[in-house]
Amino acid sequence: MTEKGSGAPVARTVLQQCLQARLQVKPADEHSEAEFVQVNRGILIYVCFFKGATDEILPKMVSTLLNLRLCETDSGKLVSVLELPGSVLIVPQATLGGKAKGRGMQYHNNIGKEDGLRLYGTFVSLCEKELAAAAASGEAEVTVKHGTYGNRQVLKLDTNGPYTHLMEF
Amino acid sequence: MTEKGSGAPVARTVLQQCLQARLQVKPADEHSEAEFVQVNRGILIYVCFFKGATDEILPKMVSTLLNLRLCETDSGKLVSVLELPGSVLIVPQATLGGKAKGRGMQYHNNIGKEDGLRLYGTFVSLCEKELAAAAASGEAEVTVKHGTYGNRQVLKLDTNGPYTHLMEF
């Protein structure tokens, strides 16, 4: 599902519809309880960047993901998350870059942590901007929430059909 | 992450770790309430077959998925779902075959319904056999549950880290 005609993808995303989703953004420690973010109706974007990914791909990637018709309205019509309008929960998911080697998984093609963190941060910012621009014209309460890069993604998902899609860029 | 060196994949799976997952297998109708299946700790396998998939790929596919180290033990060690031992929830997910065309998704490469239903049924049976054989040697209560092919997959997922992987065959 690579968008480019040739060449290995530099980012992999998995997309799921949700009615509600809750994600841990800070685990409990001795001083404080765990912290969570939550979205209601909308989409989850699990995202992983590969070696060679640069900021240049991000605007097209965000625009594509937020404008693809991946959400169902109450009447069953397929619309984008911007059109729904719905919320977006972004989940950093380095495991998506895994390749099986024997019985184990290897992640040699994943981008380094520093670059990955930067790309992830910009990806989140761009999603926030696009959603805010779209939401400004409506009355619905929609939001972008996101997990903490590098953390364990403790997640509860409730969906009326995940409608799981793979998109590579 | 195609296992074969060349050629387009004939099946796509997405794998997630779960602590608990509940899936609707029959929607409510005027005569009865909706029916659900549930698994506790283990993995979800979202599966989609493409044109050209045959029964021949299924044994290797099932063996690979159930033996890959995709699950964490309580001490953080990576083991397979058979080793955990954990349960398996199989979710038919034709949307995984989607390709973006403009803002819509197309599914031209997906296998026909009749062949897909047969492959899905055999895939489930093989998973049941492998898990039963592995579970026979232990004391844990593990099980294979699966969604209804062609239905909407109403799902609740609770995970301590989905650890999402893509595997193609």
mmCIF file of C-alpha atoms in Angstrom:
data_model
loop_
_atom_site.group_PDB
_atom_site.id
_atom_site.type_symbol
_atom_site.label_atom_id
_atom_site.label_comp_id
_atom_site.label_asym_id
_atom_site.label_seq_id
_atom_site.Cartn_x
_atom_site.Cartn_y
_atom_site.Cartn_z
ATOM 1 C CA MET A 1 0.000 0.000 0.000
ATOM 2 C CA THR A 2 2.962 2.217 -0.626
ATOM 3 C CA GLU A 3 1.872 5.575 -1.944
ATOM 4 C CA LYS A 4 5.022 5.973 -3.981
ATOM 5 C CA GLY A 5 5.334 3.828 -7.060
ATOM 6 C CA SER A 6 8.744 2.550 -6.061
ATOM 7 C CA GLY A 7 11.193 2.533 -3.209
ATOM 8 C CA ALA A 8 10.814 1.183 0.287
ATOM 9 C CA PRO A 9 8.340 3.004 2.533
ATOM 10 C CA VAL A 10 9.693 5.390 5.192
ATOM 11 C CA ALA A 11 6.628 5.296 7.439
ATOM 12 C CA ARG A 12 4.037 2.668 8.281
ATOM 13 C CA THR A 13 0.665 3.404 9.839
ATOM 14 C CA VAL A 14 -2.229 1.239 10.980
ATOM 15 C CA LEU A 15 -5.601 2.939 11.296
ATOM 16 C CA GLN A 16 -8.637 1.912 13.329
ATOM 17 C CA GLN A 17 -12.042 3.426 13.914
ATOM 18 C CA CYS A 18 -13.029 3.887 17.540
ATOM 19 C CA LEU A 19 -16.031 4.856 19.618
ATOM 20 C CA GLN A 20 -13.773 5.519 22.571
ATOM 21 C CA ALA A 21 -10.113 4.922 23.336
ATOM 22 C CA ARG A 22 -7.945 5.553 26.381
ATOM 23 C CA LEU A 23 -4.156 5.550 26.363
ATOM 24 C CA GLN A 24 -1.603 5.783 29.156
ATOM 25 C CA VAL A 25 0.818 8.666 28.647
ATOM 26 C CA LYS A 26 2.705 8.347 31.917
ATOM 27 C CA PRO A 27 3.055 5.190 33.975
ATOM 28 C CA ALA A 28 2.535 5.250 37.710
ATOM 29 C CA ASP A 29 5.632 5.780 39.804
ATOM 30 C CA GLU A 30 6.293 6.120 43.496
ATOM 31 C CA HIS A 31 5.227 9.765 43.480
ATOM 32 C CA SER A 32 2.153 9.785 41.274
ATOM 33 C CA GLU A 33 -0.557 7.736 39.635
ATOM 34 C CA ALA A 34 -0.547 6.808 35.966
ATOM 35 C CA GLU A 35 -1.836 9.456 33.536
ATOM 36 C CA PHE A 36 -4.130 8.798 30.608
ATOM 37 C CA VAL A 37 -5.587 10.610 27.611
ATOM 38 C CA GLN A 38 -8.924 9.727 26.080
ATOM 39 C CA VAL A 39 -10.786 10.337 22.839
ATOM 40 C CA ASN A 40 -14.337 9.591 21.903
ATOM 41 C CA ARG A 41 -15.475 8.806 18.372
ATOM 42 C CA GLY A 42 -12.792 9.006 15.722
ATOM 43 C CA ILE A 43 -9.660 7.168 14.648
ATOM 44 C CA LEU A 44 -6.509 5.664 16.129
ATOM 45 C CA ILE A 45 -3.308 6.130 14.162
ATOM 46 C CA TYR A 46 -0.503 3.715 15.105
ATOM 47 C CA VAL A 47 2.670 5.134 13.551
ATOM 48 C CA CYS A 48 6.231 3.943 12.948
ATOM 49 C CA PHE A 49 9.013 5.701 11.032
ATOM 50 C CA PHE A 50 11.765 3.903 9.137
ATOM 51 C CA LYS A 51 15.334 4.887 8.390
ATOM 52 C CA GLY A 52 15.364 7.559 5.712
ATOM 53 C CA ALA A 53 12.156 9.293 6.875
ATOM 54 C CA THR A 54 12.387 13.087 6.857
ATOM 55 C CA ASP A 55 10.101 15.973 7.778
ATOM 56 C CA GLU A 56 9.263 16.391 4.109
ATOM 57 C CA ILE A 57 6.901 13.431 4.073
ATOM 58 C CA LEU A 58 4.870 14.620 7.071
ATOM 59 C CA PRO A 59 2.479 17.159 5.516
ATOM 60 C CA LYS A 60 1.375 14.727 2.797
ATOM 61 C CA MET A 61 1.171 11.883 5.280
ATOM 62 C CA VAL A 62 -1.027 13.830 7.706
ATOM 63 C CA SER A 63 -3.210 15.225 4.941
ATOM 64 C CA THR A 64 -3.712 11.742 3.463
ATOM 65 C CA LEU A 65 -4.556 10.073 6.768
ATOM 66 C CA LEU A 66 -6.990 12.749 7.931
ATOM 67 C CA ASN A 67 -8.745 12.969 4.576
ATOM 68 C CA LEU A 68 -9.097 9.274 3.741
ATOM 69 C CA ARG A 69 -12.655 7.989 4.104
ATOM 70 C CA LEU A 70 -12.065 5.609 6.999
ATOM 71 C CA CYS A 71 -14.985 6.518 9.270
ATOM 72 C CA GLU A 72 -18.624 5.570 9.126
ATOM 73 C CA THR A 73 -21.381 8.040 9.893
ATOM 74 C CA ASP A 74 -24.449 6.855 11.784
ATOM 75 C CA SER A 75 -26.114 6.230 8.450
ATOM 76 C CA GLY A 76 -23.198 4.070 7.271
ATOM 77 C CA LYS A 77 -21.704 6.581 4.847
ATOM 78 C CA LEU A 78 -17.905 6.579 4.655
ATOM 79 C CA VAL A 79 -16.305 9.914 5.467
ATOM 80 C CA SER A 80 -12.930 11.161 6.661
ATOM 81 C CA VAL A 81 -12.221 11.851 10.320
ATOM 82 C CA LEU A 82 -12.210 15.574 9.454
ATOM 83 C CA GLU A 83 -15.648 15.290 7.863
ATOM 84 C CA LEU A 84 -17.140 13.104 10.633
ATOM 85 C CA PRO A 85 -15.886 15.182 12.505
ATOM 86 C CA GLY A 86 -14.047 12.895 14.889
ATOM 87 C CA SER A 87 -11.081 12.872 17.202
ATOM 88 C CA VAL A 88 -7.644 11.395 16.584
ATOM 89 C CA LEU A 89 -5.559 9.282 18.967
ATOM 90 C CA ILE A 90 -1.955 8.923 17.803
ATOM 91 C CA VAL A 91 -0.044 5.921 19.149
ATOM 92 C CA PRO A 92 3.728 5.653 18.573
ATOM 93 C CA GLN A 93 4.291 2.017 17.674
ATOM 94 C CA ALA A 94 7.855 1.049 16.851
ATOM 95 C CA THR A 95 6.882 -2.631 16.726
ATOM 96 C CA LEU A 96 5.180 -1.950 13.378
ATOM 97 C CA GLY A 97 8.662 -1.859 11.881
ATOM 98 C CA GLY A 98 9.338 -5.440 12.912
ATOM 99 C CA LYS A 99 10.575 -8.138 10.539
ATOM 100 C CA ALA A 100 10.519 -11.787 11.510
ATOM 101 C CA LYS A 101 13.912 -13.449 11.834
ATOM 102 C CA GLY A 102 13.361 -17.005 12.924
ATOM 103 C CA ARG A 103 10.914 -16.823 15.835
ATOM 104 C CA GLY A 104 12.001 -13.375 16.961
ATOM 105 C CA MET A 105 11.236 -9.937 15.612
ATOM 106 C CA GLN A 106 13.963 -7.522 14.526
ATOM 107 C CA TYR A 107 13.655 -3.760 14.138
ATOM 108 C CA HIS A 108 16.791 -2.916 12.170
ATOM 109 C CA ASN A 109 14.929 -0.727 9.694
ATOM 110 C CA ASN A 110 13.400 1.553 12.332
ATOM 111 C CA ILE A 111 14.581 5.125 12.553
ATOM 112 C CA GLY A 112 16.849 6.156 15.449
ATOM 113 C CA LYS A 113 15.203 7.366 18.651
ATOM 114 C CA GLU A 114 16.188 11.024 18.328
ATOM 115 C CA ASP A 115 14.936 11.402 14.749
ATOM 116 C CA GLY A 116 11.899 9.296 15.541
ATOM 117 C CA LEU A 117 10.949 11.505 18.461
ATOM 118 C CA ARG A 118 11.289 14.655 16.350
ATOM 119 C CA LEU A 119 9.241 13.261 13.441
ATOM 120 C CA TYR A 120 6.605 11.990 15.841
ATOM 121 C CA GLY A 121 6.352 15.407 17.516
ATOM 122 C CA THR A 122 5.935 17.184 14.190
ATOM 123 C CA PHE A 123 3.437 14.564 13.003
ATOM 124 C CA VAL A 124 1.327 15.214 16.124
ATOM 125 C CA SER A 125 1.562 19.026 15.658
ATOM 126 C CA LEU A 126 0.450 18.819 12.043
ATOM 127 C CA CYS A 127 -2.506 16.615 12.969
ATOM 128 C CA GLU A 128 -3.499 19.121 15.653
ATOM 129 C CA LYS A 129 -3.344 22.004 13.167
ATOM 130 C CA GLU A 130 -5.407 20.223 10.499
ATOM 131 C CA LEU A 131 -8.030 19.074 12.975
ATOM 132 C CA ALA A 132 -8.262 22.513 14.596
ATOM 133 C CA ALA A 133 -8.751 24.155 11.201
ATOM 134 C CA ALA A 134 -11.480 21.683 10.266
ATOM 135 C CA ALA A 135 -13.166 21.834 13.670
ATOM 136 C CA ALA A 136 -13.236 25.633 13.650
ATOM 137 C CA SER A 137 -15.938 25.498 11.007
ATOM 138 C CA GLY A 138 -18.158 23.142 13.017
ATOM 139 C CA GLU A 139 -19.560 22.833 16.469
ATOM 140 C CA ALA A 140 -18.374 19.357 17.387
ATOM 141 C CA GLU A 141 -15.889 18.791 20.185
ATOM 142 C CA VAL A 142 -12.996 17.063 18.512
ATOM 143 C CA THR A 143 -9.437 16.713 19.683
ATOM 144 C CA VAL A 144 -6.035 15.187 18.943
ATOM 145 C CA LYS A 145 -4.464 13.141 21.731
ATOM 146 C CA HIS A 146 -1.249 11.186 21.591
ATOM 147 C CA GLY A 147 0.868 8.668 23.420
ATOM 148 C CA THR A 148 4.358 9.266 24.788
ATOM 149 C CA TYR A 149 7.098 8.246 22.360
ATOM 150 C CA GLY A 150 9.168 5.360 23.693
ATOM 151 C CA ASN A 151 6.686 4.406 26.420
ATOM 152 C CA ARG A 152 4.594 1.296 26.770
ATOM 153 C CA GLN A 153 1.225 2.066 25.157
ATOM 154 C CA VAL A 154 -1.317 0.834 27.685
ATOM 155 C CA LEU A 155 -4.545 1.058 25.700
ATOM 156 C CA LYS A 156 -8.266 0.413 25.974
ATOM 157 C CA LEU A 157 -10.172 0.476 22.712
ATOM 158 C CA ASP A 158 -13.903 0.297 22.145
ATOM 159 C CA THR A 159 -14.995 0.105 18.540
ATOM 160 C CA ASN A 160 -18.098 -0.565 16.542
ATOM 161 C CA GLY A 161 -15.867 -2.193 13.902
ATOM 162 C CA PRO A 162 -12.135 -1.340 13.831
ATOM 163 C CA TYR A 163 -12.130 -1.232 10.053
ATOM 164 C CA THR A 164 -8.355 -1.729 10.240
ATOM 165 C CA HIS A 165 -6.310 -0.253 7.373
ATOM 166 C CA LEU A 166 -2.610 -0.233 6.578
ATOM 167 C CA MET A 167 -1.082 2.827 4.932
ATOM 168 C CA GLU A 168 2.578 3.193 4.066
ATOM 169 C CA PHE A 169 4.352 6.316 2.877
ATOM 170 C CA MET B 1 7.415 -7.911 5.867
ATOM 171 C CA THR B 2 6.636 -10.514 3.249
ATOM 172 C CA GLU B 3 8.042 -13.872 4.241
ATOM 173 C CA LYS B 4 8.692 -14.838 0.636
ATOM 174 C CA GLY B 5 11.599 -13.183 -1.059
ATOM 175 C CA SER B 6 9.560 -12.125 -4.037
ATOM 176 C CA GLY B 7 6.013 -11.930 -5.268
ATOM 177 C CA ALA B 8 3.028 -10.105 -3.850
ATOM 178 C CA PRO B 9 1.731 -11.375 -0.511
ATOM 179 C CA VAL B 10 -1.446 -13.490 -0.490
ATOM 180 C CA ALA B 11 -2.363 -12.808 3.139
ATOM 181 C CA ARG B 12 -1.936 -9.867 5.486
ATOM 182 C CA THR B 13 -2.182 -10.067 9.264
ATOM 183 C CA VAL B 14 -1.953 -7.506 12.043
ATOM 184 C CA LEU B 15 -1.135 -8.831 15.509
ATOM 185 C CA GLN B 16 -1.783 -7.258 18.891
ATOM 186 C CA GLN B 17 -1.170 -8.364 22.452
ATOM 187 C CA CYS B 18 -4.199 -8.230 24.731
ATOM 188 C CA LEU B 19 -5.080 -8.618 28.393
ATOM 189 C CA GLN B 20 -8.714 -9.090 27.456
ATOM 190 C CA ALA B 21 -10.732 -8.729 24.269
ATOM 191 C CA ARG B 22 -14.404 -9.128 23.474
ATOM 192 C CA LEU B 23 -15.799 -9.482 19.954
ATOM 193 C CA GLN B 24 -19.356 -9.565 18.648
ATOM 194 C CA VAL B 25 -20.068 -12.694 16.627
ATOM 195 C CA LYS B 26 -23.771 -12.123 16.021
ATOM 196 C CA PRO B 27 -25.510 -8.757 15.996
ATOM 197 C CA ALA B 28 -28.762 -8.254 17.827
ATOM 198 C CA ASP B 29 -31.907 -8.781 15.797
ATOM 199 C CA GLU B 30 -35.591 -8.669 16.574
ATOM 200 C CA HIS B 31 -35.512 -12.178 18.038
ATOM 201 C CA SER B 32 -32.333 -12.186 20.099
ATOM 202 C CA GLU B 33 -29.599 -10.150 21.730
ATOM 203 C CA ALA B 34 -26.134 -9.734 20.263
ATOM 204 C CA GLU B 35 -23.666 -12.566 20.934
ATOM 205 C CA PHE B 36 -20.032 -12.097 21.915
ATOM 206 C CA VAL B 37 -16.901 -14.167 22.426
ATOM 207 C CA GLN B 38 -14.153 -13.194 24.835
ATOM 208 C CA VAL B 39 -10.529 -14.075 25.456
ATOM 209 C CA ASN B 40 -8.255 -13.129 28.304
ATOM 210 C CA ARG B 41 -4.502 -12.722 27.963
ATOM 211 C CA GLY B 42 -3.082 -13.543 24.554
ATOM 212 C CA ILE B 43 -3.099 -12.170 21.027
ATOM 213 C CA LEU B 44 -5.506 -10.783 18.449
ATOM 214 C CA ILE B 45 -4.927 -11.796 14.852
ATOM 215 C CA TYR B 46 -6.625 -9.548 12.277
ATOM 216 C CA VAL B 47 -6.512 -11.455 8.993
ATOM 217 C CA CYS B 48 -7.173 -10.687 5.317
ATOM 218 C CA PHE B 49 -6.614 -12.944 2.295
ATOM 219 C CA PHE B 50 -5.726 -11.671 -1.151
ATOM 220 C CA LYS B 51 -6.460 -13.087 -4.589
ATOM 221 C CA GLY B 52 -4.246 -16.087 -5.215
ATOM 222 C CA ALA B 53 -4.278 -17.332 -1.601
ATOM 223 C CA THR B 54 -4.717 -21.099 -1.315
ATOM 224 C CA ASP B 55 -4.984 -23.615 1.518
ATOM 225 C CA GLU B 56 -1.311 -24.454 1.020
ATOM 226 C CA ILE B 57 -0.134 -21.299 2.806
ATOM 227 C CA LEU B 58 -2.239 -21.885 5.909
ATOM 228 C CA PRO B 59 -0.131 -24.389 7.896
ATOM 229 C CA LYS B 60 3.003 -22.264 7.606
ATOM 230 C CA MET B 61 1.056 -19.091 8.302
ATOM 231 C CA VAL B 62 -0.544 -20.483 11.474
ATOM 232 C CA SER B 63 2.703 -22.044 12.664
ATOM 233 C CA THR B 64 4.571 -18.754 12.137
ATOM 234 C CA LEU B 65 1.990 -16.576 13.881
ATOM 235 C CA LEU B 66 1.586 -18.844 16.907
ATOM 236 C CA ASN B 67 5.323 -19.349 17.351
ATOM 237 C CA LEU B 68 6.564 -15.784 16.868
ATOM 238 C CA ARG B 69 7.673 -14.147 20.100
ATOM 239 C CA LEU B 70 4.987 -11.460 20.278
ATOM 240 C CA CYS B 71 3.926 -11.770 23.913
ATOM 241 C CA GLU B 72 5.511 -10.524 27.104
ATOM 242 C CA THR B 73 5.606 -12.607 30.242
ATOM 243 C CA ASP B 74 5.122 -10.904 33.609
ATOM 244 C CA SER B 75 8.877 -10.569 33.856
ATOM 245 C CA GLY B 76 9.085 -8.876 30.446
ATOM 246 C CA LYS B 77 10.520 -11.816 28.529
ATOM 247 C CA LEU B 78 9.264 -12.198 24.962
ATOM 248 C CA VAL B 79 7.613 -15.525 24.226
ATOM 249 C CA SER B 80 5.128 -16.898 21.711
ATOM 250 C CA VAL B 81 1.422 -17.138 22.477
ATOM 251 C CA LEU B 82 1.865 -20.937 22.653
ATOM 252 C CA GLU B 83 4.638 -20.541 25.211
ATOM 253 C CA LEU B 84 2.854 -17.878 27.292
ATOM 254 C CA PRO B 85 0.468 -19.781 27.100
ATOM 255 C CA GLY B 86 -2.205 -17.368 25.944
ATOM 256 C CA SER B 87 -5.441 -17.310 24.038
ATOM 257 C CA VAL B 88 -6.032 -16.250 20.446
ATOM 258 C CA LEU B 89 -8.811 -14.044 19.088
ATOM 259 C CA ILE B 90 -9.056 -14.181 15.296
ATOM 260 C CA VAL B 91 -10.734 -11.216 13.616
ATOM 261 C CA PRO B 92 -11.579 -11.386 9.893
ATOM 262 C CA GLN B 93 -10.619 -7.970 8.550
ATOM 263 C CA ALA B 94 -11.120 -7.462 4.833
ATOM 264 C CA THR B 95 -10.309 -3.759 5.184
ATOM 265 C CA LEU B 96 -6.635 -4.727 5.640
ATOM 266 C CA GLY B 97 -6.570 -5.346 1.889
ATOM 267 C CA GLY B 98 -7.435 -1.722 1.152
ATOM 268 C CA LYS B 99 -5.464 0.500 -1.206
ATOM 269 C CA ALA B 100 -5.995 4.230 -1.301
ATOM 270 C CA LYS B 101 -7.400 5.613 -4.540
ATOM 271 C CA GLY B 102 -7.878 9.325 -4.126
ATOM 272 C CA ARG B 103 -9.667 9.751 -0.780
ATOM 273 C CA GLY B 104 -11.433 6.399 -0.918
ATOM 274 C CA MET B 105 -10.207 2.889 -0.227
ATOM 275 C CA GLN B 106 -10.460 0.108 -2.809
ATOM 276 C CA TYR B 107 -10.327 -3.619 -2.148
ATOM 277 C CA HIS B 108 -9.759 -5.011 -5.637
ATOM 278 C CA ASN B 109 -6.987 -7.328 -4.521
ATOM 279 C CA ASN B 110 -9.067 -9.066 -1.845
ATOM 280 C CA ILE B 111 -10.044 -12.686 -2.369
ATOM 281 C CA GLY B 112 -13.664 -13.508 -3.273
ATOM 282 C CA LYS B 113 -16.109 -14.125 -0.437
ATOM 283 C CA GLU B 114 -16.510 -17.865 -0.954
ATOM 284 C CA ASP B 115 -12.775 -18.610 -1.044
ATOM 285 C CA GLY B 116 -12.153 -16.143 1.767
ATOM 286 C CA LEU B 117 -14.721 -17.834 3.988
ATOM 287 C CA ARG B 118 -13.185 -21.256 3.342
ATOM 288 C CA LEU B 119 -9.614 -20.079 3.997
ATOM 289 C CA TYR B 120 -10.721 -18.251 7.130
ATOM 290 C CA GLY B 121 -12.490 -21.379 8.419
ATOM 291 C CA THR B 122 -9.429 -23.549 7.843
ATOM 292 C CA PHE B 123 -7.158 -20.909 9.383
ATOM 293 C CA VAL B 124 -9.301 -20.918 12.535
ATOM 294 C CA SER B 125 -9.326 -24.752 12.674
ATOM 295 C CA LEU B 126 -5.545 -24.943 12.359
ATOM 296 C CA CYS B 127 -5.095 -22.371 15.128
ATOM 297 C CA GLU B 128 -7.446 -24.386 17.341
ATOM 298 C CA LYS B 129 -5.469 -27.589 16.699
ATOM 299 C CA GLU B 130 -2.063 -25.997 17.399
ATOM 300 C CA LEU B 131 -3.265 -24.296 20.554
ATOM 301 C CA ALA B 132 -4.996 -27.441 21.826
ATOM 302 C CA ALA B 133 -1.826 -29.470 21.280
ATOM 303 C CA ALA B 134 0.290 -26.919 23.117
ATOM 304 C CA ALA B 135 -2.254 -26.440 25.918
ATOM 305 C CA ALA B 136 -2.550 -30.190 26.505
ATOM 306 C CA SER B 137 0.908 -30.175 28.010
ATOM 307 C CA GLY B 138 0.132 -27.366 30.451
ATOM 308 C CA GLU B 139 -2.512 -26.453 32.959
ATOM 309 C CA ALA B 140 -3.490 -22.999 31.720
ATOM 310 C CA GLU B 141 -6.947 -22.302 30.363
ATOM 311 C CA VAL B 142 -6.322 -21.085 26.843
ATOM 312 C CA THR B 143 -8.700 -20.916 23.941
ATOM 313 C CA VAL B 144 -9.149 -19.823 20.331
ATOM 314 C CA LYS B 145 -12.137 -17.578 19.617
ATOM 315 C CA HIS B 146 -13.012 -15.969 16.320
ATOM 316 C CA GLY B 147 -15.272 -13.432 14.683
ATOM 317 C CA THR B 148 -17.886 -14.155 12.050
ATOM 318 C CA TYR B 149 -16.574 -13.732 8.505
ATOM 319 C CA GLY B 150 -18.317 -10.904 6.685
ATOM 320 C CA ASN B 151 -19.831 -9.346 9.814
ATOM 321 C CA ARG B 152 -19.078 -6.039 11.458
ATOM 322 C CA GLN B 153 -16.392 -6.716 14.093
ATOM 323 C CA VAL B 154 -17.664 -4.911 17.183
ATOM 324 C CA LEU B 155 -14.648 -5.110 19.472
ATOM 325 C CA LYS B 156 -13.442 -4.096 22.918
ATOM 326 C CA LEU B 157 -9.738 -4.421 23.501
ATOM 327 C CA ASP B 158 -7.788 -3.980 26.711
ATOM 328 C CA THR B 159 -4.032 -4.181 26.398
ATOM 329 C CA ASN B 160 -0.959 -3.509 28.441
ATOM 330 C CA GLY B 161 0.788 -2.457 25.212
ATOM 331 C CA PRO B 162 -0.632 -3.646 21.863
ATOM 332 C CA TYR B 163 2.834 -4.268 20.498
ATOM 333 C CA THR B 164 1.298 -4.115 17.015
ATOM 334 C CA HIS B 165 3.040 -6.154 14.309
ATOM 335 C CA LEU B 166 2.387 -6.627 10.614
ATOM 336 C CA MET B 167 3.056 -10.015 9.029
ATOM 337 C CA GLU B 168 2.457 -10.824 5.387
ATOM 338 C CA PHE B 169 2.594 -14.243 3.730
#
